[in-house]
PDB file of C-alpha atoms and ligand atoms in Angstrom:
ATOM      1  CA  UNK A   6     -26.777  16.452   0.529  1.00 34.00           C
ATOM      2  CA  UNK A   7     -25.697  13.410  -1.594  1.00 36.00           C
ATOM      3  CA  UNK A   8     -25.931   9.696   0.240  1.00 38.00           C
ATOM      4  CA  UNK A   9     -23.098   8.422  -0.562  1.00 42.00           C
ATOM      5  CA  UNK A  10     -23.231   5.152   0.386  1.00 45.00           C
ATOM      6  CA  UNK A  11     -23.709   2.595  -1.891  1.00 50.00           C
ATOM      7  CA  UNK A  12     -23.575   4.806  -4.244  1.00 55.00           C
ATOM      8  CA  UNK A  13     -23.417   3.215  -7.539  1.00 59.00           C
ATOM      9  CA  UNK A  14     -22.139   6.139  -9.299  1.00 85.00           C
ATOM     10  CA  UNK A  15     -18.528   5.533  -6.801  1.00 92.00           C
ATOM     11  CA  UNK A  16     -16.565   1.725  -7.325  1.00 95.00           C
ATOM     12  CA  UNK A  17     -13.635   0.738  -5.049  1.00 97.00           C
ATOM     13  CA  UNK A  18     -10.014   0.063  -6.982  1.00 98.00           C
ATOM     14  CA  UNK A  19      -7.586  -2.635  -5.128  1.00 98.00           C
ATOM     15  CA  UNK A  20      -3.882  -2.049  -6.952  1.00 97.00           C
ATOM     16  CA  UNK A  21      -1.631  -4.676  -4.723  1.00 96.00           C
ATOM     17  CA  UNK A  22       1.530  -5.649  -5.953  1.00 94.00           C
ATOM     18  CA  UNK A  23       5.281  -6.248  -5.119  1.00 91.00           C
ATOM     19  CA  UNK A  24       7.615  -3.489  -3.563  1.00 87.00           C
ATOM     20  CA  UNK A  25       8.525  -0.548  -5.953  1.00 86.00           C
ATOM     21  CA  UNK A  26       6.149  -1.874  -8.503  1.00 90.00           C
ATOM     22  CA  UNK A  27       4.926   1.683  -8.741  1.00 91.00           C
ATOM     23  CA  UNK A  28       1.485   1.505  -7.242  1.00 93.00           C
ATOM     24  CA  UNK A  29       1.704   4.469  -4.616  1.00 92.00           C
ATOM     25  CA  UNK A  30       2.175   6.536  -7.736  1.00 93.00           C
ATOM     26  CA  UNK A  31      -0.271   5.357 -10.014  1.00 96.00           C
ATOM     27  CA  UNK A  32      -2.432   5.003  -7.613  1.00 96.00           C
ATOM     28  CA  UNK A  33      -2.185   8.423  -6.539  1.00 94.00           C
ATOM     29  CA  UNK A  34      -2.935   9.613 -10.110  1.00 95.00           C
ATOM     30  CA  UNK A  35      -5.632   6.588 -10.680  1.00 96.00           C
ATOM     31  CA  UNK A  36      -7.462   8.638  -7.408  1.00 95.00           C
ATOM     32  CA  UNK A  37      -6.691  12.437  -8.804  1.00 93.00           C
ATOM     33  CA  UNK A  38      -8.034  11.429 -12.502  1.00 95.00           C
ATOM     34  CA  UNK A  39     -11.293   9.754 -10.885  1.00 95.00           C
ATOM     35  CA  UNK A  40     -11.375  12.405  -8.106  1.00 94.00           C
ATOM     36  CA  UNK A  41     -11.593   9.519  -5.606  1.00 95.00           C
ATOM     37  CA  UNK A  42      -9.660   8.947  -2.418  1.00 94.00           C
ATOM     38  CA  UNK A  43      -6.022   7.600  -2.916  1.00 95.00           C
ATOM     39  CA  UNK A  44      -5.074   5.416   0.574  1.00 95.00           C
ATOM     40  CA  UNK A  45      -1.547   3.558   0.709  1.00 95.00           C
ATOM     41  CA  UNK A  46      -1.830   0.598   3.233  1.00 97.00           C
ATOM     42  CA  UNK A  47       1.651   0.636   3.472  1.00 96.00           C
ATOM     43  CA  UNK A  48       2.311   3.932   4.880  1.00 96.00           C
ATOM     44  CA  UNK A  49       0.128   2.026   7.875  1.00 97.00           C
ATOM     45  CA  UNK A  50       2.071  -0.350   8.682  1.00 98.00           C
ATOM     46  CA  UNK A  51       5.361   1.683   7.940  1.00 97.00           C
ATOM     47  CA  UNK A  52       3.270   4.004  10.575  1.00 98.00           C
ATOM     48  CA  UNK A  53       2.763   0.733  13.568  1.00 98.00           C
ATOM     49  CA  UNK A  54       6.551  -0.400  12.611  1.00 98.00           C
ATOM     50  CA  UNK A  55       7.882   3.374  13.308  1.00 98.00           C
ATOM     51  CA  UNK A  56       6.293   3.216  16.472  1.00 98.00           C
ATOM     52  CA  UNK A  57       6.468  -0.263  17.239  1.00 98.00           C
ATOM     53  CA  UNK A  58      10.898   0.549  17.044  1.00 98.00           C
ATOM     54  CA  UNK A  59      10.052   3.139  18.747  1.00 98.00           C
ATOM     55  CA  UNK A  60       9.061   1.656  22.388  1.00 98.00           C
ATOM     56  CA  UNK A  61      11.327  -1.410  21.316  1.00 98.00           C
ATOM     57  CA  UNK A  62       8.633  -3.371  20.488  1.00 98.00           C
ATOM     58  CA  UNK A  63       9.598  -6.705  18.627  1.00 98.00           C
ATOM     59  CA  UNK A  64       7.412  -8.037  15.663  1.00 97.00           C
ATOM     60  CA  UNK A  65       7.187 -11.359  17.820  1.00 96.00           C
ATOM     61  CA  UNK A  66       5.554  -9.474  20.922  1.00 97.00           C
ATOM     62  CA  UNK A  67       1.842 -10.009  19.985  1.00 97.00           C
ATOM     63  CA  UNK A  68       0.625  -9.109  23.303  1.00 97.00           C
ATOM     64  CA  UNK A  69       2.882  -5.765  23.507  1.00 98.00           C
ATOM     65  CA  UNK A  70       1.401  -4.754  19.787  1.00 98.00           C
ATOM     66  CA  UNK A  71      -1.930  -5.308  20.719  1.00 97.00           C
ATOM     67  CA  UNK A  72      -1.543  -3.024  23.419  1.00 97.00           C
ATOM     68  CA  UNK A  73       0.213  -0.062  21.016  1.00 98.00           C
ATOM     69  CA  UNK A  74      -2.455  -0.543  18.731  1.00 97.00           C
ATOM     70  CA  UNK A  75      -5.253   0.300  20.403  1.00 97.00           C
ATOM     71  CA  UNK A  76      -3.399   3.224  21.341  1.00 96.00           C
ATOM     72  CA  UNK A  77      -2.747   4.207  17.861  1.00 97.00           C
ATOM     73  CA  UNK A  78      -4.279   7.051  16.204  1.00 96.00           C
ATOM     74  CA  UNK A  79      -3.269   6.529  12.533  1.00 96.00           C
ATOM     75  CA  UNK A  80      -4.984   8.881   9.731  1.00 95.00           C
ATOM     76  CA  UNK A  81      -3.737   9.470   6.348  1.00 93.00           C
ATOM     77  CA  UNK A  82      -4.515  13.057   5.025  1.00 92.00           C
ATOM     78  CA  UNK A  83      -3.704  14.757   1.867  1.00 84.00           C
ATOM     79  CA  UNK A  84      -1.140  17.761   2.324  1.00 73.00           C
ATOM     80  CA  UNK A  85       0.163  20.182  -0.339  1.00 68.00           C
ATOM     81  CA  UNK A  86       2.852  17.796  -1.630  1.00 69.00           C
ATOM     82  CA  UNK A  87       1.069  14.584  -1.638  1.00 76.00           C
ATOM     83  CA  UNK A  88      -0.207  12.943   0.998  1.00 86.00           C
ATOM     84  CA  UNK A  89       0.583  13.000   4.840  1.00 93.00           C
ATOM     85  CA  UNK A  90       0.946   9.986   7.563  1.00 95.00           C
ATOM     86  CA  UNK A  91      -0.078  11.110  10.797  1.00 96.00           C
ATOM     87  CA  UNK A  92       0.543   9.285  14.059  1.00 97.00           C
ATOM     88  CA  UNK A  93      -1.467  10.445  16.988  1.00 97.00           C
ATOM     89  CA  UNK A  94      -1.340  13.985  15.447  1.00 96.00           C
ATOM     90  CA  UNK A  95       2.601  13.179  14.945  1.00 97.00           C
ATOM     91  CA  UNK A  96       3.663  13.572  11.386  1.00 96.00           C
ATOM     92  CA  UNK A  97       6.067  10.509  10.369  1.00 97.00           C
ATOM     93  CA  UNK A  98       5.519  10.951   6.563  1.00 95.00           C
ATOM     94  CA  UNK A  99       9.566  11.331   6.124  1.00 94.00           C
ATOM     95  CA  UNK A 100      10.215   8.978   9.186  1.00 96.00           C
ATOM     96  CA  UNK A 101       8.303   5.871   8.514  1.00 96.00           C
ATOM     97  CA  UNK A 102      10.289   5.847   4.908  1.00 92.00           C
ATOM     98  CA  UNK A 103      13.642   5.310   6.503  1.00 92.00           C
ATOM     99  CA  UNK A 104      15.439   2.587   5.671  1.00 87.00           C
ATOM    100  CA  UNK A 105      15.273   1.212   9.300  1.00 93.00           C
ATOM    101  CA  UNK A 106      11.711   1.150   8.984  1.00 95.00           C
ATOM    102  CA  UNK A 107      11.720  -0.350   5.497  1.00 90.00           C
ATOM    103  CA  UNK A 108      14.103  -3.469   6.775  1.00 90.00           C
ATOM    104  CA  UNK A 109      11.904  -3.850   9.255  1.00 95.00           C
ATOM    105  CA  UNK A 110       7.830  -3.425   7.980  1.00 95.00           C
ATOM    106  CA  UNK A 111       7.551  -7.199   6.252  1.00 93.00           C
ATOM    107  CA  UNK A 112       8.161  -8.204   9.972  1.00 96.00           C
ATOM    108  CA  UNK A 113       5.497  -6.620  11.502  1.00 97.00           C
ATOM    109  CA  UNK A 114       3.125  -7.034   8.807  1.00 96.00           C
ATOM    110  CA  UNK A 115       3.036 -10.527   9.419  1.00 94.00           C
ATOM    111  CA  UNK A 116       1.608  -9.951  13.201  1.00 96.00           C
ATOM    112  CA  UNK A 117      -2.000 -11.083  12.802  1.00 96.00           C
ATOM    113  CA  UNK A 118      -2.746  -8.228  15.323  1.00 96.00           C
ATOM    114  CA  UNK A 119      -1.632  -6.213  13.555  1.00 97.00           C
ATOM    115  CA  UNK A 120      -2.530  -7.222  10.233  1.00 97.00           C
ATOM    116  CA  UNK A 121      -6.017  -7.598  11.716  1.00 97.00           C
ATOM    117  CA  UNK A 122      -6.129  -4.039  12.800  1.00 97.00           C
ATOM    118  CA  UNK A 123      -5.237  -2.716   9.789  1.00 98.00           C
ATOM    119  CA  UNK A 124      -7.141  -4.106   7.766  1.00 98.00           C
ATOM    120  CA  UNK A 125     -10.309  -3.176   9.733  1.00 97.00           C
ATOM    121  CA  UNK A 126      -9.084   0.222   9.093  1.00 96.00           C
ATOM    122  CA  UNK A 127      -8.858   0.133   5.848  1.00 97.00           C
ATOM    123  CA  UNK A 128     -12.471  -2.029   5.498  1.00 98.00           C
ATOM    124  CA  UNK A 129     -13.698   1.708   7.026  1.00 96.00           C
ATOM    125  CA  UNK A 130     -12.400   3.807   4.684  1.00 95.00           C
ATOM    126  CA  UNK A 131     -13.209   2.041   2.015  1.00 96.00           C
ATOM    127  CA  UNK A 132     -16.901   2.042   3.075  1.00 96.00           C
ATOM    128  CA  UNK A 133     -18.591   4.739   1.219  1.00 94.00           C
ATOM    129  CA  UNK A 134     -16.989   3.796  -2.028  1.00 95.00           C
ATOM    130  CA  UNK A 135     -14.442   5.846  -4.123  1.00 95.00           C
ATOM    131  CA  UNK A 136     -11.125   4.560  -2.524  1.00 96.00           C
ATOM    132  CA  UNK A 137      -8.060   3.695  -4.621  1.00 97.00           C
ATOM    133  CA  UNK A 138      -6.342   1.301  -2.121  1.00 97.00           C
ATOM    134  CA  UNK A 139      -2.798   0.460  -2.894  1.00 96.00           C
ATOM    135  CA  UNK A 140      -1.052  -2.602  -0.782  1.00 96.00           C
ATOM    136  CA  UNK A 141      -0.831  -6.176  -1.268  1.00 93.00           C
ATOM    137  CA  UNK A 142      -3.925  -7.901  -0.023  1.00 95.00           C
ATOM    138  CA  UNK A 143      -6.309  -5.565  -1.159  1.00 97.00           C
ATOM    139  CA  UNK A 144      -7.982  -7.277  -3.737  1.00 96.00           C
ATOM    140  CA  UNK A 145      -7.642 -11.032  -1.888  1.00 95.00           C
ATOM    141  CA  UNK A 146      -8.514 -10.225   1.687  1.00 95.00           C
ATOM    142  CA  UNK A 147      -9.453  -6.390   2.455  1.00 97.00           C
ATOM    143  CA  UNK A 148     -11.402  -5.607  -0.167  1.00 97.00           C
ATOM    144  CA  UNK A 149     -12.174  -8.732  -2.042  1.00 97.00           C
ATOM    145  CA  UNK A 150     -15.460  -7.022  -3.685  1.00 96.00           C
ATOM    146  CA  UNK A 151     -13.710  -4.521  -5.093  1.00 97.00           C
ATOM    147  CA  UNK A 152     -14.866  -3.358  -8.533  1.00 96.00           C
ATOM    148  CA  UNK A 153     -11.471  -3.109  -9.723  1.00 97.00           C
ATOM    149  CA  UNK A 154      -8.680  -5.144  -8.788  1.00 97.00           C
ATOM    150  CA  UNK A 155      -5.036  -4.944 -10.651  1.00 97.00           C
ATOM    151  CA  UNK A 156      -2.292  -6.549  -9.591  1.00 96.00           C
ATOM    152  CA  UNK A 157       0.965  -4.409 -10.755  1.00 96.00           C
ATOM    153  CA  UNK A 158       4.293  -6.067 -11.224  1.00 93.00           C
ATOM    154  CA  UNK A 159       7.424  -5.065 -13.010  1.00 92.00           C
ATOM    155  CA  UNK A 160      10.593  -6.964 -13.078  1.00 89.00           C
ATOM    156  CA  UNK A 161      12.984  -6.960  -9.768  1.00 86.00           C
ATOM    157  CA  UNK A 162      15.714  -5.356 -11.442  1.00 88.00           C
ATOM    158  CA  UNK A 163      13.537  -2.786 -12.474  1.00 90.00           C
ATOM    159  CA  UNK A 164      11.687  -2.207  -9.669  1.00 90.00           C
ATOM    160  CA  UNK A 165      15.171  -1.699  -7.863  1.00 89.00           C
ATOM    161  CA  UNK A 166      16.468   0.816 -10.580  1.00 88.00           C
ATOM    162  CA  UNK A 167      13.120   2.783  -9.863  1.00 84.00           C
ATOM    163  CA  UNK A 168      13.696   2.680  -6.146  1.00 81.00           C
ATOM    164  CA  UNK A 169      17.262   3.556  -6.337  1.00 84.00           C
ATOM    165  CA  UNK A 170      16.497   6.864  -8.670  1.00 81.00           C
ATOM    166  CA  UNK A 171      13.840   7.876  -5.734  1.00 75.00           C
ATOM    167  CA  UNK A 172      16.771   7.640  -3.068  1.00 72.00           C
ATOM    168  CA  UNK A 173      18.805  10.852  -3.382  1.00 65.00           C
ATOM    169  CA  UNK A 174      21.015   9.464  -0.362  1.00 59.00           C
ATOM    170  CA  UNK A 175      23.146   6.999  -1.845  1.00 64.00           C
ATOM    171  CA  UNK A 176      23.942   4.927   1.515  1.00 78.00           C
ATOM    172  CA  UNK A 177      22.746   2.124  -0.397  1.00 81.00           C
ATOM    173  CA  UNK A 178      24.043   0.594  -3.694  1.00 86.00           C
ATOM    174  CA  UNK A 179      21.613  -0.800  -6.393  1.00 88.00           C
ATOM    175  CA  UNK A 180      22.500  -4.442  -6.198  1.00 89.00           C
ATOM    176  CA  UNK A 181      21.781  -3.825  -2.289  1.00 89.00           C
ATOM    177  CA  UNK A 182      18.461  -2.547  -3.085  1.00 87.00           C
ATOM    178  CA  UNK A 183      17.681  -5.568  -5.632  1.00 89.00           C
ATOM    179  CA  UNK A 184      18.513  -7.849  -2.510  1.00 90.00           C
ATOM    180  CA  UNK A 185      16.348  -5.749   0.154  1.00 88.00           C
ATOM    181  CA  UNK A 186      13.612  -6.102  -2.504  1.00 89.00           C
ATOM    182  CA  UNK A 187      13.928  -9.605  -3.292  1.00 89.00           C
ATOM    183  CA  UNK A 188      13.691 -10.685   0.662  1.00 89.00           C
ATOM    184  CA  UNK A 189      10.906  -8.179   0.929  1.00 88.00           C
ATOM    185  CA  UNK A 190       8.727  -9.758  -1.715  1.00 88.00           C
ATOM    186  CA  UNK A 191       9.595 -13.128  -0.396  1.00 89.00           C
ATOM    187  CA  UNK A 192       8.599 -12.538   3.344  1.00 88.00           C
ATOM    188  CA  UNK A 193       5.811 -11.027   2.235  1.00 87.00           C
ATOM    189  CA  UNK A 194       4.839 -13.565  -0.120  1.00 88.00           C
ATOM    190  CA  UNK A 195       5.329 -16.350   1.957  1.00 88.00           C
ATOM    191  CA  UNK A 196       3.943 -14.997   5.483  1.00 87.00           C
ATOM    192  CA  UNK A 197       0.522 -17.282   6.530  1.00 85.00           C
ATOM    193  CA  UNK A 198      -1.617 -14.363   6.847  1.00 84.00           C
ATOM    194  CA  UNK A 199      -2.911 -12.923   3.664  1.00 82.00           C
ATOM    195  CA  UNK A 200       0.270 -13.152   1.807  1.00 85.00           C
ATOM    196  CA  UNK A 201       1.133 -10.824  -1.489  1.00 87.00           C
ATOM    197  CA  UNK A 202      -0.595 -13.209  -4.124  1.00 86.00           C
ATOM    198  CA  UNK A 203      -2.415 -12.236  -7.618  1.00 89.00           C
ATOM    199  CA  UNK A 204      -6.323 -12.149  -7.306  1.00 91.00           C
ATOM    200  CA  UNK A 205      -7.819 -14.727  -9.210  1.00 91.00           C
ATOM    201  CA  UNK A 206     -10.146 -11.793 -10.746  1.00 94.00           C
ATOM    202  CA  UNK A 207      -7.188  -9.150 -10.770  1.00 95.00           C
ATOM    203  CA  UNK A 208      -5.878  -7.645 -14.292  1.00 95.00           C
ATOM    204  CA  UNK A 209      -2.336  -8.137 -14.145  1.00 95.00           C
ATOM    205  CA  UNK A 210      -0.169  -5.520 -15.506  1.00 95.00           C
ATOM    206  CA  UNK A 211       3.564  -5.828 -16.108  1.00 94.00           C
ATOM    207  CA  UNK A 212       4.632  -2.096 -15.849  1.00 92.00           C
ATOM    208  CA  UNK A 213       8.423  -2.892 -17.123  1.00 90.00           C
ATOM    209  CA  UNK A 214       8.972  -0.873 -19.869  1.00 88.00           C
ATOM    210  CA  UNK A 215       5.531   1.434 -19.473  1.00 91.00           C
ATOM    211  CA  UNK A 216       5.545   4.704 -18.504  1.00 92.00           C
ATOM    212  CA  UNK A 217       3.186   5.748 -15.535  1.00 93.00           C
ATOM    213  CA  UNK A 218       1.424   7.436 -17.713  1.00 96.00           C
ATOM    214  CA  UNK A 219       0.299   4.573 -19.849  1.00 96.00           C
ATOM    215  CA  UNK A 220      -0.091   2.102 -16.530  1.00 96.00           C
ATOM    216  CA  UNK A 221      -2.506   4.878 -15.778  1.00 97.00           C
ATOM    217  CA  UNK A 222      -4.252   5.357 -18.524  1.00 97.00           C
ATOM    218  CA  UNK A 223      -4.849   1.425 -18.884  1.00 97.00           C
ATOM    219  CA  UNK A 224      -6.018   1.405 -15.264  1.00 97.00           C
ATOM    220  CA  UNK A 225      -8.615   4.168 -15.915  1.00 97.00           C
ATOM    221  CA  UNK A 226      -9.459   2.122 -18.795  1.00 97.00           C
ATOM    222  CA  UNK A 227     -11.009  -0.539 -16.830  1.00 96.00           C
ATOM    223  CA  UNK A 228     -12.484   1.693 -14.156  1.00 96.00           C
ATOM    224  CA  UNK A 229     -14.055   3.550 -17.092  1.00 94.00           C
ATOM    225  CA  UNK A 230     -15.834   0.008 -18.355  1.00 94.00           C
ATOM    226  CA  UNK A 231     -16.891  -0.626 -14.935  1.00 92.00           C
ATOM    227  CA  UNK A 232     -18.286   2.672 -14.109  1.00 91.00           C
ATOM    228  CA  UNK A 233     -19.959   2.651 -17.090  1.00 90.00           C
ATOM    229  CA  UNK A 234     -21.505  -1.203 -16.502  1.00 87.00           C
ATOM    230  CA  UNK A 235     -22.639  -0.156 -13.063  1.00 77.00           C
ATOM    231  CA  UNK A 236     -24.826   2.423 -14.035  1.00 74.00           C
TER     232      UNK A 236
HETATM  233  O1   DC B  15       4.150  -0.508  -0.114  1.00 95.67           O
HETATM  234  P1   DC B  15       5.236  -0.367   0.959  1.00 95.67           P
HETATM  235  O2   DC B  15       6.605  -0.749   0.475  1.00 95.67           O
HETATM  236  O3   DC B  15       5.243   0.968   1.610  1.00 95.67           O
HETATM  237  O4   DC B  15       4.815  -1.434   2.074  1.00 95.67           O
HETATM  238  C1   DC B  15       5.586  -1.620   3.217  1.00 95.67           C
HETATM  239  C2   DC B  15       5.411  -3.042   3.726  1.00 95.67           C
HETATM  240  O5   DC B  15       4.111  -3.204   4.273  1.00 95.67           O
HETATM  241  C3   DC B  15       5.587  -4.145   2.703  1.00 95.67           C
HETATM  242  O6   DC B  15       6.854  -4.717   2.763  1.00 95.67           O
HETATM  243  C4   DC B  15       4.552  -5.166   3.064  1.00 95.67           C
HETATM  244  C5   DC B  15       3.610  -4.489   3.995  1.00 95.67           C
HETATM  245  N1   DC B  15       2.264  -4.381   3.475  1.00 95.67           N
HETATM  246  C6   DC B  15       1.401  -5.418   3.681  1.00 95.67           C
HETATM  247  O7   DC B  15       1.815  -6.438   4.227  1.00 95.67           O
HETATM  248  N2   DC B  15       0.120  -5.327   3.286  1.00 95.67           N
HETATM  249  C7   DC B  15      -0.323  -4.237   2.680  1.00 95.67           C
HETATM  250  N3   DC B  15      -1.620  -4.159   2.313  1.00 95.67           N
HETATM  251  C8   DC B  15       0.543  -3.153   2.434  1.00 95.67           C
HETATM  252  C9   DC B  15       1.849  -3.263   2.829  1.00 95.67           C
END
């Protein structure tokens, strides 16, 4: 059997970035092309805010979200059409995308116990190497030895368009979206606890414009170099 610890053959990739920047995506295909493990933080804490709503839990109520975390059985696994958010055995994958949930997630994300939990989580899985971890501290706080850390970005109005294409349900109008997206990259910008910022060491790419195909390809680009300099 292969050790695959520490394996030096295996390098962790960190791809943080604003809201409908397009990292779940590429970062999806970044994993499939590298046959390495795709995990999106922010189905987690889509996941604790689902269930947080849930019980009526408030963002605020540290003590009450300490509690329903360690109660919280939160696994991401990959199903036939993409991958799958699981919540003690529960499957939220459509839930947790809602848009009650998305108004909502900046606000819990900023609960250090949260935050705290998570990211111990996600420190786990990213143990043995060969994780493509898509959120927005990755590459400052969870994971700040990553081999690979990219921060994506494309313009707000663009990242709304994109966002508004994915929503067959029109119960929202674009210049809504633009709005939701703007406060969302501001609270999460501005909370105290590792707030969305570039890494110093992270390649920024500006997707406006790109297709995913060529953010990918420039992504596997770097891992390439790396892979190659770490043999
Ligand atoms: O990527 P997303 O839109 O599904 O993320 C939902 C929210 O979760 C986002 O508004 C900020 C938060 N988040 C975070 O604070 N840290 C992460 N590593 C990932 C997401």
């Amino acid at each position: 059997m292969t050790q695959q610890t520490g394996d030096c053959n295996r390098i962790n990739i960190a791809i943080d970035g604003p809201a409908g920047a397009g990292k779940s995506t590429v970062a999806r295909l970044v994993a499939g092309q590298l046959g390495y493990i795709y995990i999106d933080t922010g189905a987690m804490y889509r996941a604790v805010t689902l269930s947080a709503q849930r019980l009526a839990i408030a963002a605020d109520q540290e003590e009450a979200l300490t509690l329903l975390l360690e109660k919280l059985d939160i696994a991401l696994i990959r199903g036939a059409e993409g991958q799958s958010v699981l919540v003690n055995s529960e499957d939220v994958t459509t839930d947790i995308r809602s848009l009650e949930v998305t108004r909502e997630v900046s606000y819990y994300a900023a609960s250090p116990s949260v935050r705290q939990v998570l990211a111990g989580l996600q420190r786990e899985m990213a143990a043995r190497k060969g994780v493509v971890m898509d959120g927005r501290d990755i590459g400052t706080h969870v994971l700040p030895d990553a081999e690979v850390k990219v921060f994506l970005t494309a313009s707000a109005k663009e990242r709304a368009q994109r966002r508004f294409k994915e929503l067959d349900h029109a119960d929202i109008s674009l210049e809504e979206l633009e709005a939701e997206i703007a406060k969302r990259d501001s609270l999460d910008a501005k909370r105290e606890i590792a707030p969305l910022i570039q890494a110093d060491d992270a390649y920024v790419l500006d997707s406006s414009g790109m297709t995913i195909d060529e953010v990918v390809d420039d992504i596997i680009r770097i891992c390439r170099t790396k892979l190659a300099e770490a043999k």
